[in-house]
DNA sequence: TGAATACTTGGCAATATTGCCATGTAGCAA
DNA sequence: TTGCTACATGGCAATATTGCCAAGTATTCA
């Protein structure tokens, strides 16, 4: 049983989900989608990025099943599929604060 | 206010934490450290990686404050600083299952 | 001392990620 | 039809990540 075999499965899948979340722009989109479905143009309006880049970020989230898309007219609306993801941020915030506290201690 | 300014701060910090977690090996280590402190050699015994690679993965976790290290004798013990991180996995698992369900539907 | 163990760090190559531009597709409106 | 809007995709360059090897430090033990 080699490394890739041992790491395949549960941990690989978890890492994929976390990697999909691990970008500021995608975190912003997930947070916004937590308030309700949004079209790509609405999400693009929140950032200073090319439409193609926004589209690719959304395809990353869609690729791991965190969001789904639905075309209505000539717009595409994205919906958050696992809203519990938003609760992750509570602990992440705690980690962030612990991190900042550590920095303070280092430079004291 | 450009993109980097708007994205700096909260979202950048959150993304850093999630990025530190977004690797199968580091997820394995975090899960193991959830059971208690472990020395580097114990963690290395769980994977098929060079000691230097294991050390670098741990330094990534340490860099964002998720773990701390303590030297005792000639061993270094790592401790999980934010055990609530383990609860993240509940929702990630839910996302994984939703993801797999989606795959099943696609290939049906 | 000297050697062995436990770990870290620097450097490098292979690979993955990110963002832009150019281009393509689908729906709507004239 | 033609043109316009809203997105998606391919390709590419810049950058980041990953893992190995080699070399370094610190501690223990003989």
PDB file of C-alpha atoms (C1' of nucleotides) in Angstrom:
ATOM      1  CA  UNK A   1       0.000   0.000   0.000  1.00  0.00           C
ATOM      2  CA  UNK A   2       1.798   3.057  -1.260  1.00  0.00           C
ATOM      3  CA  UNK A   3       1.251   6.681  -0.446  1.00  0.00           C
ATOM      4  CA  UNK A   4      -1.142   7.463  -3.264  1.00  0.00           C
ATOM      5  CA  UNK A   5      -3.251   4.452  -2.336  1.00  0.00           C
ATOM      6  CA  UNK A   6      -3.325   5.368   1.320  1.00  0.00           C
ATOM      7  CA  UNK A   7      -4.074   9.002   0.584  1.00  0.00           C
ATOM      8  CA  UNK A   8      -6.628   8.332  -2.127  1.00  0.00           C
ATOM      9  CA  UNK A   9     -10.240   8.354  -1.158  1.00  0.00           C
ATOM     10  CA  UNK A  10     -11.448  10.277   1.844  1.00  0.00           C
ATOM     11  CA  UNK A  11      -8.486  12.559   2.364  1.00  0.00           C
ATOM     12  CA  UNK A  12      -8.063  13.316  -1.330  1.00  0.00           C
ATOM     13  CA  UNK A  13     -11.731  14.209  -1.641  1.00  0.00           C
ATOM     14  CA  UNK A  14     -11.626  16.395   1.448  1.00  0.00           C
ATOM     15  CA  UNK A  15      -8.525  18.149   0.185  1.00  0.00           C
ATOM     16  CA  UNK A  16     -10.226  18.840  -3.138  1.00  0.00           C
ATOM     17  CA  UNK A  17     -13.157  20.521  -1.411  1.00  0.00           C
ATOM     18  CA  UNK A  18     -10.858  22.608   0.776  1.00  0.00           C
ATOM     19  CA  UNK A  19      -8.642  23.543  -2.159  1.00  0.00           C
ATOM     20  CA  UNK A  20     -11.703  24.731  -4.062  1.00  0.00           C
ATOM     21  CA  UNK A  21     -12.499  26.999  -1.104  1.00  0.00           C
ATOM     22  CA  UNK A  22      -8.927  28.159  -0.548  1.00  0.00           C
ATOM     23  CA  UNK A  23      -8.951  31.311  -2.636  1.00  0.00           C
ATOM     24  CA  UNK A  24     -10.072  34.786  -1.552  1.00  0.00           C
ATOM     25  CA  UNK A  25     -12.244  35.345  -4.614  1.00  0.00           C
ATOM     26  CA  UNK A  26     -13.964  31.987  -4.266  1.00  0.00           C
ATOM     27  CA  UNK A  27     -14.497  32.579  -0.535  1.00  0.00           C
ATOM     28  CA  UNK A  28     -16.130  35.895  -1.412  1.00  0.00           C
ATOM     29  CA  UNK A  29     -18.418  34.174  -3.906  1.00  0.00           C
ATOM     30  CA  UNK A  30     -19.351  31.403  -1.471  1.00  0.00           C
ATOM     31  CA  UNK A  31     -20.179  33.966   1.177  1.00  0.00           C
ATOM     32  CA  UNK A  32     -22.311  35.935  -1.267  1.00  0.00           C
ATOM     33  CA  UNK A  33     -24.061  32.812  -2.529  1.00  0.00           C
ATOM     34  CA  UNK A  34     -24.841  32.063   1.107  1.00  0.00           C
ATOM     35  CA  UNK A  35     -27.333  34.947   0.874  1.00  0.00           C
ATOM     36  CA  UNK A  36     -29.038  33.455  -2.163  1.00  0.00           C
ATOM     37  CA  UNK A  37     -28.467  32.631  -5.805  1.00  0.00           C
ATOM     38  CA  UNK A  38     -26.529  35.115  -7.925  1.00  0.00           C
ATOM     39  CA  UNK A  39     -25.843  35.440 -11.621  1.00  0.00           C
ATOM     40  CA  UNK A  40     -22.263  35.566 -12.881  1.00  0.00           C
ATOM     41  CA  UNK A  41     -22.560  39.257 -13.692  1.00  0.00           C
ATOM     42  CA  UNK A  42     -23.544  40.060 -10.098  1.00  0.00           C
ATOM     43  CA  UNK A  43     -20.537  38.162  -8.772  1.00  0.00           C
ATOM     44  CA  UNK A  44     -18.253  39.797 -11.298  1.00  0.00           C
ATOM     45  CA  UNK A  45     -19.453  43.175 -10.056  1.00  0.00           C
ATOM     46  CA  UNK A  46     -17.935  42.371  -6.665  1.00  0.00           C
ATOM     47  CA  UNK A  47     -14.399  41.860  -7.940  1.00  0.00           C
ATOM     48  CA  UNK A  48     -11.971  43.463 -10.348  1.00  0.00           C
ATOM     49  CA  UNK A  49     -11.472  40.418 -12.545  1.00  0.00           C
ATOM     50  CA  UNK A  50     -12.137  39.447 -16.125  1.00  0.00           C
ATOM     51  CA  UNK A  51     -15.427  37.671 -16.757  1.00  0.00           C
ATOM     52  CA  UNK A  52     -13.480  34.632 -17.936  1.00  0.00           C
ATOM     53  CA  UNK A  53     -11.598  34.508 -14.648  1.00  0.00           C
ATOM     54  CA  UNK A  54     -14.830  34.774 -12.664  1.00  0.00           C
ATOM     55  CA  UNK A  55     -16.291  31.991 -14.769  1.00  0.00           C
ATOM     56  CA  UNK A  56     -13.299  29.761 -14.072  1.00  0.00           C
ATOM     57  CA  UNK A  57     -13.494  30.360 -10.327  1.00  0.00           C
ATOM     58  CA  UNK A  58     -17.144  29.360 -10.413  1.00  0.00           C
ATOM     59  CA  UNK A  59     -16.310  26.253 -12.424  1.00  0.00           C
ATOM     60  CA  UNK A  60     -13.864  25.240  -9.689  1.00  0.00           C
ATOM     61  CA  UNK A  61     -16.623  25.489  -7.080  1.00  0.00           C
ATOM     62  CA  UNK A  62     -19.001  23.661  -9.389  1.00  0.00           C
ATOM     63  CA  UNK A  63     -16.399  20.982 -10.094  1.00  0.00           C
ATOM     64  CA  UNK A  64     -16.435  19.825  -6.486  1.00  0.00           C
ATOM     65  CA  UNK A  65     -20.195  20.166  -6.153  1.00  0.00           C
ATOM     66  CA  UNK A  66     -20.194  23.134  -3.785  1.00  0.00           C
ATOM     67  CA  UNK A  67     -22.408  25.091  -6.178  1.00  0.00           C
ATOM     68  CA  UNK A  68     -24.778  24.317  -9.023  1.00  0.00           C
ATOM     69  CA  UNK A  69     -25.711  26.506 -11.973  1.00  0.00           C
ATOM     70  CA  UNK A  70     -28.946  27.137 -13.775  1.00  0.00           C
ATOM     71  CA  UNK A  71     -29.415  29.065 -16.984  1.00  0.00           C
ATOM     72  CA  UNK A  72     -32.372  31.443 -17.186  1.00  0.00           C
ATOM     73  CA  UNK A  73     -32.593  33.611 -20.264  1.00  0.00           C
ATOM     74  CA  UNK A  74     -29.071  34.583 -21.145  1.00  0.00           C
ATOM     75  CA  UNK A  75     -27.915  34.629 -17.537  1.00  0.00           C
ATOM     76  CA  UNK A  76     -26.468  31.813 -15.448  1.00  0.00           C
ATOM     77  CA  UNK A  77     -27.412  31.689 -11.767  1.00  0.00           C
ATOM     78  CA  UNK A  78     -25.256  29.915  -9.220  1.00  0.00           C
ATOM     79  CA  UNK A  79     -26.599  28.363  -6.034  1.00  0.00           C
ATOM     80  CA  UNK A  80     -24.685  27.221  -2.945  1.00  0.00           C
ATOM     81  CA  UNK A  81     -25.337  23.508  -2.442  1.00  0.00           C
ATOM     82  CA  UNK A  82     -23.776  23.035   0.995  1.00  0.00           C
ATOM     83  CA  UNK A  83     -24.566  26.088   3.121  1.00  0.00           C
ATOM     84  CA  UNK A  84     -22.997  24.404   6.153  1.00  0.00           C
ATOM     85  CA  UNK A  85     -19.726  25.386   4.520  1.00  0.00           C
ATOM     86  CA  UNK A  86     -20.402  28.878   5.819  1.00  0.00           C
ATOM     87  CA  UNK A  87     -20.052  27.578   9.370  1.00  0.00           C
ATOM     88  CA  UNK A  88     -16.497  26.514   8.592  1.00  0.00           C
ATOM     89  CA  UNK A  89     -15.603  30.158   8.719  1.00  0.00           C
ATOM     90  CA  UNK A  90     -16.358  30.404  12.435  1.00  0.00           C
ATOM     91  CA  UNK A  91     -13.497  28.098  13.270  1.00  0.00           C
ATOM     92  CA  UNK A  92     -11.314  29.500  10.518  1.00  0.00           C
ATOM     93  CA  UNK A  93     -11.833  32.905  12.103  1.00  0.00           C
ATOM     94  CA  UNK A  94     -10.751  31.455  15.427  1.00  0.00           C
ATOM     95  CA  UNK A  95      -7.643  30.099  13.738  1.00  0.00           C
ATOM     96  CA  UNK A  96      -7.020  33.479  12.133  1.00  0.00           C
ATOM     97  CA  UNK A  97      -7.230  35.199  15.503  1.00  0.00           C
ATOM     98  CA  UNK A  98      -4.889  32.626  17.051  1.00  0.00           C
ATOM     99  CA  UNK A  99      -2.544  33.232  14.138  1.00  0.00           C
ATOM    100  CA  UNK A 100      -2.584  36.988  14.605  1.00  0.00           C
ATOM    101  CA  UNK A 101      -2.027  36.563  18.331  1.00  0.00           C
ATOM    102  CA  UNK A 102       1.015  34.458  17.524  1.00  0.00           C
ATOM    103  CA  UNK A 103       2.365  37.170  15.224  1.00  0.00           C
ATOM    104  CA  UNK A 104       1.914  39.752  17.978  1.00  0.00           C
ATOM    105  CA  UNK A 105       3.883  37.575  20.364  1.00  0.00           C
ATOM    106  CA  UNK A 106       6.710  37.104  17.884  1.00  0.00           C
ATOM    107  CA  UNK A 107       7.154  40.828  17.293  1.00  0.00           C
ATOM    108  CA  UNK A 108       6.728  41.818  20.925  1.00  0.00           C
TER     109      UNK A 108
ATOM    110  CA  UNK B   1      -9.623  50.376  -4.161  1.00  0.00           C
ATOM    111  CA  UNK B   2      -8.208  47.620  -6.325  1.00  0.00           C
ATOM    112  CA  UNK B   3      -8.729  43.911  -6.097  1.00  0.00           C
ATOM    113  CA  UNK B   4      -5.790  43.106  -3.845  1.00  0.00           C
ATOM    114  CA  UNK B   5      -6.910  45.803  -1.428  1.00  0.00           C
ATOM    115  CA  UNK B   6     -10.486  44.612  -1.393  1.00  0.00           C
ATOM    116  CA  UNK B   7      -9.450  41.008  -0.986  1.00  0.00           C
ATOM    117  CA  UNK B   8      -6.754  41.671   1.572  1.00  0.00           C
ATOM    118  CA  UNK B   9      -7.641  41.137   5.183  1.00  0.00           C
ATOM    119  CA  UNK B  10     -10.349  38.751   6.230  1.00  0.00           C
ATOM    120  CA  UNK B  11     -10.714  36.781   3.019  1.00  0.00           C
ATOM    121  CA  UNK B  12      -6.970  36.518   2.426  1.00  0.00           C
ATOM    122  CA  UNK B  13      -6.412  35.239   5.951  1.00  0.00           C
ATOM    123  CA  UNK B  14      -9.239  32.739   5.665  1.00  0.00           C
ATOM    124  CA  UNK B  15      -7.909  31.516   2.331  1.00  0.00           C
ATOM    125  CA  UNK B  16      -4.462  31.034   3.866  1.00  0.00           C
ATOM    126  CA  UNK B  17      -5.867  28.834   6.611  1.00  0.00           C
ATOM    127  CA  UNK B  18      -7.890  26.778   4.141  1.00  0.00           C
ATOM    128  CA  UNK B  19      -4.947  26.467   1.769  1.00  0.00           C
ATOM    129  CA  UNK B  20      -2.810  25.163   4.594  1.00  0.00           C
ATOM    130  CA  UNK B  21      -5.453  22.487   5.192  1.00  0.00           C
ATOM    131  CA  UNK B  22      -6.023  21.692   1.525  1.00  0.00           C
ATOM    132  CA  UNK B  23      -3.571  18.827   1.131  1.00  0.00           C
ATOM    133  CA  UNK B  24      -4.208  15.134   1.858  1.00  0.00           C
ATOM    134  CA  UNK B  25      -1.018  14.719   3.861  1.00  0.00           C
ATOM    135  CA  UNK B  26      -1.684  17.772   5.988  1.00  0.00           C
ATOM    136  CA  UNK B  27      -5.293  16.672   6.527  1.00  0.00           C
ATOM    137  CA  UNK B  28      -3.984  13.331   7.722  1.00  0.00           C
ATOM    138  CA  UNK B  29      -1.617  15.063  10.137  1.00  0.00           C
ATOM    139  CA  UNK B  30      -4.308  17.401  11.460  1.00  0.00           C
ATOM    140  CA  UNK B  31      -6.631  14.457  12.031  1.00  0.00           C
ATOM    141  CA  UNK B  32      -3.886  12.544  13.851  1.00  0.00           C
ATOM    142  CA  UNK B  33      -2.924  15.567  15.938  1.00  0.00           C
ATOM    143  CA  UNK B  34      -6.589  15.794  16.899  1.00  0.00           C
ATOM    144  CA  UNK B  35      -5.931  12.684  19.009  1.00  0.00           C
ATOM    145  CA  UNK B  36      -3.020  14.305  20.804  1.00  0.00           C
ATOM    146  CA  UNK B  37       0.474  15.617  20.249  1.00  0.00           C
ATOM    147  CA  UNK B  38       2.780  13.654  17.961  1.00  0.00           C
ATOM    148  CA  UNK B  39       6.474  13.854  17.146  1.00  0.00           C
ATOM    149  CA  UNK B  40       7.608  14.309  13.546  1.00  0.00           C
ATOM    150  CA  UNK B  41       8.844  10.728  13.364  1.00  0.00           C
ATOM    151  CA  UNK B  42       5.412   9.397  14.341  1.00  0.00           C
ATOM    152  CA  UNK B  43       3.761  11.458  11.632  1.00  0.00           C
ATOM    153  CA  UNK B  44       6.361  10.413   9.100  1.00  0.00           C
ATOM    154  CA  UNK B  45       5.568   6.796   9.926  1.00  0.00           C
ATOM    155  CA  UNK B  46       2.050   7.374   8.608  1.00  0.00           C
ATOM    156  CA  UNK B  47       3.110   8.433   5.129  1.00  0.00           C
ATOM    157  CA  UNK B  48       5.590   7.432   2.462  1.00  0.00           C
ATOM    158  CA  UNK B  49       7.415  10.741   2.277  1.00  0.00           C
ATOM    159  CA  UNK B  50      10.876  12.044   2.967  1.00  0.00           C
ATOM    160  CA  UNK B  51      11.423  13.461   6.437  1.00  0.00           C
ATOM    161  CA  UNK B  52      12.166  16.824   4.865  1.00  0.00           C
ATOM    162  CA  UNK B  53       8.819  16.799   3.075  1.00  0.00           C
ATOM    163  CA  UNK B  54       7.005  15.926   6.297  1.00  0.00           C
ATOM    164  CA  UNK B  55       8.827  18.748   8.036  1.00  0.00           C
ATOM    165  CA  UNK B  56       7.771  21.214   5.352  1.00  0.00           C
ATOM    166  CA  UNK B  57       4.133  20.163   5.538  1.00  0.00           C
ATOM    167  CA  UNK B  58       4.236  20.739   9.296  1.00  0.00           C
ATOM    168  CA  UNK B  59       5.842  24.130   8.796  1.00  0.00           C
ATOM    169  CA  UNK B  60       2.925  25.087   6.547  1.00  0.00           C
ATOM    170  CA  UNK B  61       0.460  24.207   9.317  1.00  0.00           C
ATOM    171  CA  UNK B  62       2.634  26.001  11.848  1.00  0.00           C
ATOM    172  CA  UNK B  63       2.925  29.025   9.578  1.00  0.00           C
ATOM    173  CA  UNK B  64      -0.792  29.739   9.829  1.00  0.00           C
ATOM    174  CA  UNK B  65      -0.943  28.923  13.528  1.00  0.00           C
ATOM    175  CA  UNK B  66      -2.930  25.710  13.242  1.00  0.00           C
ATOM    176  CA  UNK B  67      -0.244  23.808  15.143  1.00  0.00           C
ATOM    177  CA  UNK B  68       2.588  24.630  17.513  1.00  0.00           C
ATOM    178  CA  UNK B  69       5.795  22.728  18.093  1.00  0.00           C
ATOM    179  CA  UNK B  70       7.782  21.922  21.177  1.00  0.00           C
ATOM    180  CA  UNK B  71      11.215  20.332  21.321  1.00  0.00           C
ATOM    181  CA  UNK B  72      11.805  17.671  23.970  1.00  0.00           C
ATOM    182  CA  UNK B  73      15.095  15.815  23.824  1.00  0.00           C
ATOM    183  CA  UNK B  74      15.955  15.428  20.204  1.00  0.00           C
ATOM    184  CA  UNK B  75      12.339  15.092  19.154  1.00  0.00           C
ATOM    185  CA  UNK B  76       9.874  17.798  18.115  1.00  0.00           C
ATOM    186  CA  UNK B  77       6.256  17.370  19.161  1.00  0.00           C
ATOM    187  CA  UNK B  78       3.446  19.074  17.301  1.00  0.00           C
ATOM    188  CA  UNK B  79       0.141  20.085  18.901  1.00  0.00           C
ATOM    189  CA  UNK B  80      -3.124  21.053  17.218  1.00  0.00           C
ATOM    190  CA  UNK B  81      -4.021  24.583  18.332  1.00  0.00           C
ATOM    191  CA  UNK B  82      -7.541  24.834  16.920  1.00  0.00           C
ATOM    192  CA  UNK B  83      -9.288  21.478  17.393  1.00  0.00           C
ATOM    193  CA  UNK B  84     -12.543  22.976  16.112  1.00  0.00           C
ATOM    194  CA  UNK B  85     -10.936  22.570  12.703  1.00  0.00           C
ATOM    195  CA  UNK B  86     -11.808  18.890  13.000  1.00  0.00           C
ATOM    196  CA  UNK B  87     -15.498  19.793  12.913  1.00  0.00           C
ATOM    197  CA  UNK B  88     -14.983  21.349   9.492  1.00  0.00           C
ATOM    198  CA  UNK B  89     -14.727  17.837   8.162  1.00  0.00           C
ATOM    199  CA  UNK B  90     -18.361  17.077   8.981  1.00  0.00           C
ATOM    200  CA  UNK B  91     -19.550  19.577   6.413  1.00  0.00           C
ATOM    201  CA  UNK B  92     -16.747  18.779   4.015  1.00  0.00           C
ATOM    202  CA  UNK B  93     -17.903  15.157   4.167  1.00  0.00           C
ATOM    203  CA  UNK B  94     -21.413  16.306   3.370  1.00  0.00           C
ATOM    204  CA  UNK B  95     -20.031  18.211   0.390  1.00  0.00           C
ATOM    205  CA  UNK B  96     -18.063  15.135  -0.664  1.00  0.00           C
ATOM    206  CA  UNK B  97     -21.184  13.001  -0.562  1.00  0.00           C
ATOM    207  CA  UNK B  98     -23.114  15.610  -2.546  1.00  0.00           C
ATOM    208  CA  UNK B  99     -20.255  15.634  -5.021  1.00  0.00           C
ATOM    209  CA  UNK B 100     -20.246  11.854  -5.408  1.00  0.00           C
ATOM    210  CA  UNK B 101     -24.018  11.857  -5.794  1.00  0.00           C
ATOM    211  CA  UNK B 102     -23.616  14.363  -8.597  1.00  0.00           C
ATOM    212  CA  UNK B 103     -21.056  12.108 -10.320  1.00  0.00           C
ATOM    213  CA  UNK B 104     -23.429   9.174 -10.049  1.00  0.00           C
ATOM    214  CA  UNK B 105     -26.172  11.198 -11.704  1.00  0.00           C
ATOM    215  CA  UNK B 106     -23.883  12.265 -14.525  1.00  0.00           C
ATOM    216  CA  UNK B 107     -22.866   8.696 -15.357  1.00  0.00           C
ATOM    217  CA  UNK B 108     -26.285   7.207 -14.883  1.00  0.00           C
TER     218      UNK B 108
ATOM    219  C1'  DT C   1      35.254  13.397  22.135  1.00  0.00           C
ATOM    220  C1'  DG C   2      32.799  11.075  18.084  1.00  0.00           C
ATOM    221  C1'  DA C   3      28.800   8.979  16.109  1.00  0.00           C
ATOM    222  C1'  DA C   4      24.028   8.462  15.695  1.00  0.00           C
ATOM    223  C1'  DT C   5      19.253  10.224  15.816  1.00  0.00           C
ATOM    224  C1'  DA C   6      15.747  13.742  14.874  1.00  0.00           C
ATOM    225  C1'  DC C   7      14.685  17.350  12.540  1.00  0.00           C
ATOM    226  C1'  DT C   8      15.164  21.782   9.518  1.00  0.00           C
ATOM    227  C1'  DT C   9      16.554  24.405   5.550  1.00  0.00           C
ATOM    228  C1'  DG C  10      18.225  25.483   0.753  1.00  0.00           C
ATOM    229  C1'  DG C  11      17.984  24.376  -3.818  1.00  0.00           C
ATOM    230  C1'  DC C  12      15.989  22.480  -7.700  1.00  0.00           C
ATOM    231  C1'  DA C  13      12.782  20.203 -11.079  1.00  0.00           C
ATOM    232  C1'  DA C  14       8.101  18.781 -11.963  1.00  0.00           C
ATOM    233  C1'  DT C  15       3.559  20.106 -11.627  1.00  0.00           C
ATOM    234  C1'  DA C  16      -0.532  22.961 -10.512  1.00  0.00           C
ATOM    235  C1'  DT C  17      -2.812  27.432 -10.079  1.00  0.00           C
ATOM    236  C1'  DT C  18      -4.094  32.004 -11.527  1.00  0.00           C
ATOM    237  C1'  DG C  19      -5.466  35.555 -14.674  1.00  0.00           C
ATOM    238  C1'  DC C  20      -5.537  37.641 -19.082  1.00  0.00           C
ATOM    239  C1'  DC C  21      -6.740  37.668 -24.024  1.00  0.00           C
ATOM    240  C1'  DA C  22      -8.958  35.767 -27.888  1.00  0.00           C
ATOM    241  C1'  DT C  23     -12.512  33.144 -29.406  1.00  0.00           C
ATOM    242  C1'  DG C  24     -16.795  30.396 -29.255  1.00  0.00           C
ATOM    243  C1'  DT C  25     -21.743  29.555 -27.913  1.00  0.00           C
ATOM    244  C1'  DA C  26     -26.516  30.576 -26.484  1.00  0.00           C
ATOM    245  C1'  DG C  27     -30.385  33.584 -25.896  1.00  0.00           C
ATOM    246  C1'  DC C  28     -32.782  37.827 -26.924  1.00  0.00           C
ATOM    247  C1'  DA C  29     -34.151  41.858 -29.611  1.00  0.00           C
ATOM    248  C1'  DA C  30     -34.557  44.499 -33.723  1.00  0.00           C
TER     249       DA C  30
ATOM    250  C1'  DT D   1     -30.676  38.091 -40.563  1.00  0.00           C
ATOM    251  C1'  DT D   2     -27.704  41.088 -37.603  1.00  0.00           C
ATOM    252  C1'  DG D   3     -26.138  42.598 -33.471  1.00  0.00           C
ATOM    253  C1'  DC D   4     -25.885  42.597 -28.485  1.00  0.00           C
ATOM    254  C1'  DT D   5     -25.456  40.594 -23.865  1.00  0.00           C
ATOM    255  C1'  DA D   6     -23.981  36.915 -20.816  1.00  0.00           C
ATOM    256  C1'  DC D   7     -21.004  33.229 -20.203  1.00  0.00           C
ATOM    257  C1'  DA D   8     -17.657  29.445 -21.179  1.00  0.00           C
ATOM    258  C1'  DT D   9     -13.395  27.608 -23.024  1.00  0.00           C
ATOM    259  C1'  DG D  10      -8.557  27.274 -25.036  1.00  0.00           C
ATOM    260  C1'  DG D  11      -4.146  28.872 -24.751  1.00  0.00           C
ATOM    261  C1'  DC D  12      -0.462  31.041 -22.684  1.00  0.00           C
ATOM    262  C1'  DA D  13       2.759  33.318 -19.290  1.00  0.00           C
ATOM    263  C1'  DA D  14       3.618  34.280 -14.508  1.00  0.00           C
ATOM    264  C1'  DT D  15       3.590  32.390 -10.140  1.00  0.00           C
ATOM    265  C1'  DA D  16       2.957  28.954  -6.411  1.00  0.00           C
ATOM    266  C1'  DT D  17       3.142  24.237  -4.663  1.00  0.00           C
ATOM    267  C1'  DT D  18       5.165  19.774  -3.982  1.00  0.00           C
ATOM    268  C1'  DG D  19       8.731  16.488  -3.131  1.00  0.00           C
ATOM    269  C1'  DC D  20      13.376  14.931  -3.429  1.00  0.00           C
ATOM    270  C1'  DC D  21      18.343  15.325  -2.272  1.00  0.00           C
ATOM    271  C1'  DA D  22      22.096  17.436   0.063  1.00  0.00           C
ATOM    272  C1'  DA D  23      23.637  19.774   3.804  1.00  0.00           C
ATOM    273  C1'  DG D  24      23.038  21.970   8.242  1.00  0.00           C
ATOM    274  C1'  DT D  25      21.814  22.142  13.513  1.00  0.00           C
ATOM    275  C1'  DA D  26      20.755  20.230  18.037  1.00  0.00           C
ATOM    276  C1'  DT D  27      20.531  16.542  21.250  1.00  0.00           C
ATOM    277  C1'  DT D  28      21.757  12.097  23.078  1.00  0.00           C
ATOM    278  C1'  DC D  29      24.712   8.248  23.828  1.00  0.00           C
ATOM    279  C1'  DA D  30      28.945   5.715  23.921  1.00  0.00           C
TER     280       DA D  30
END
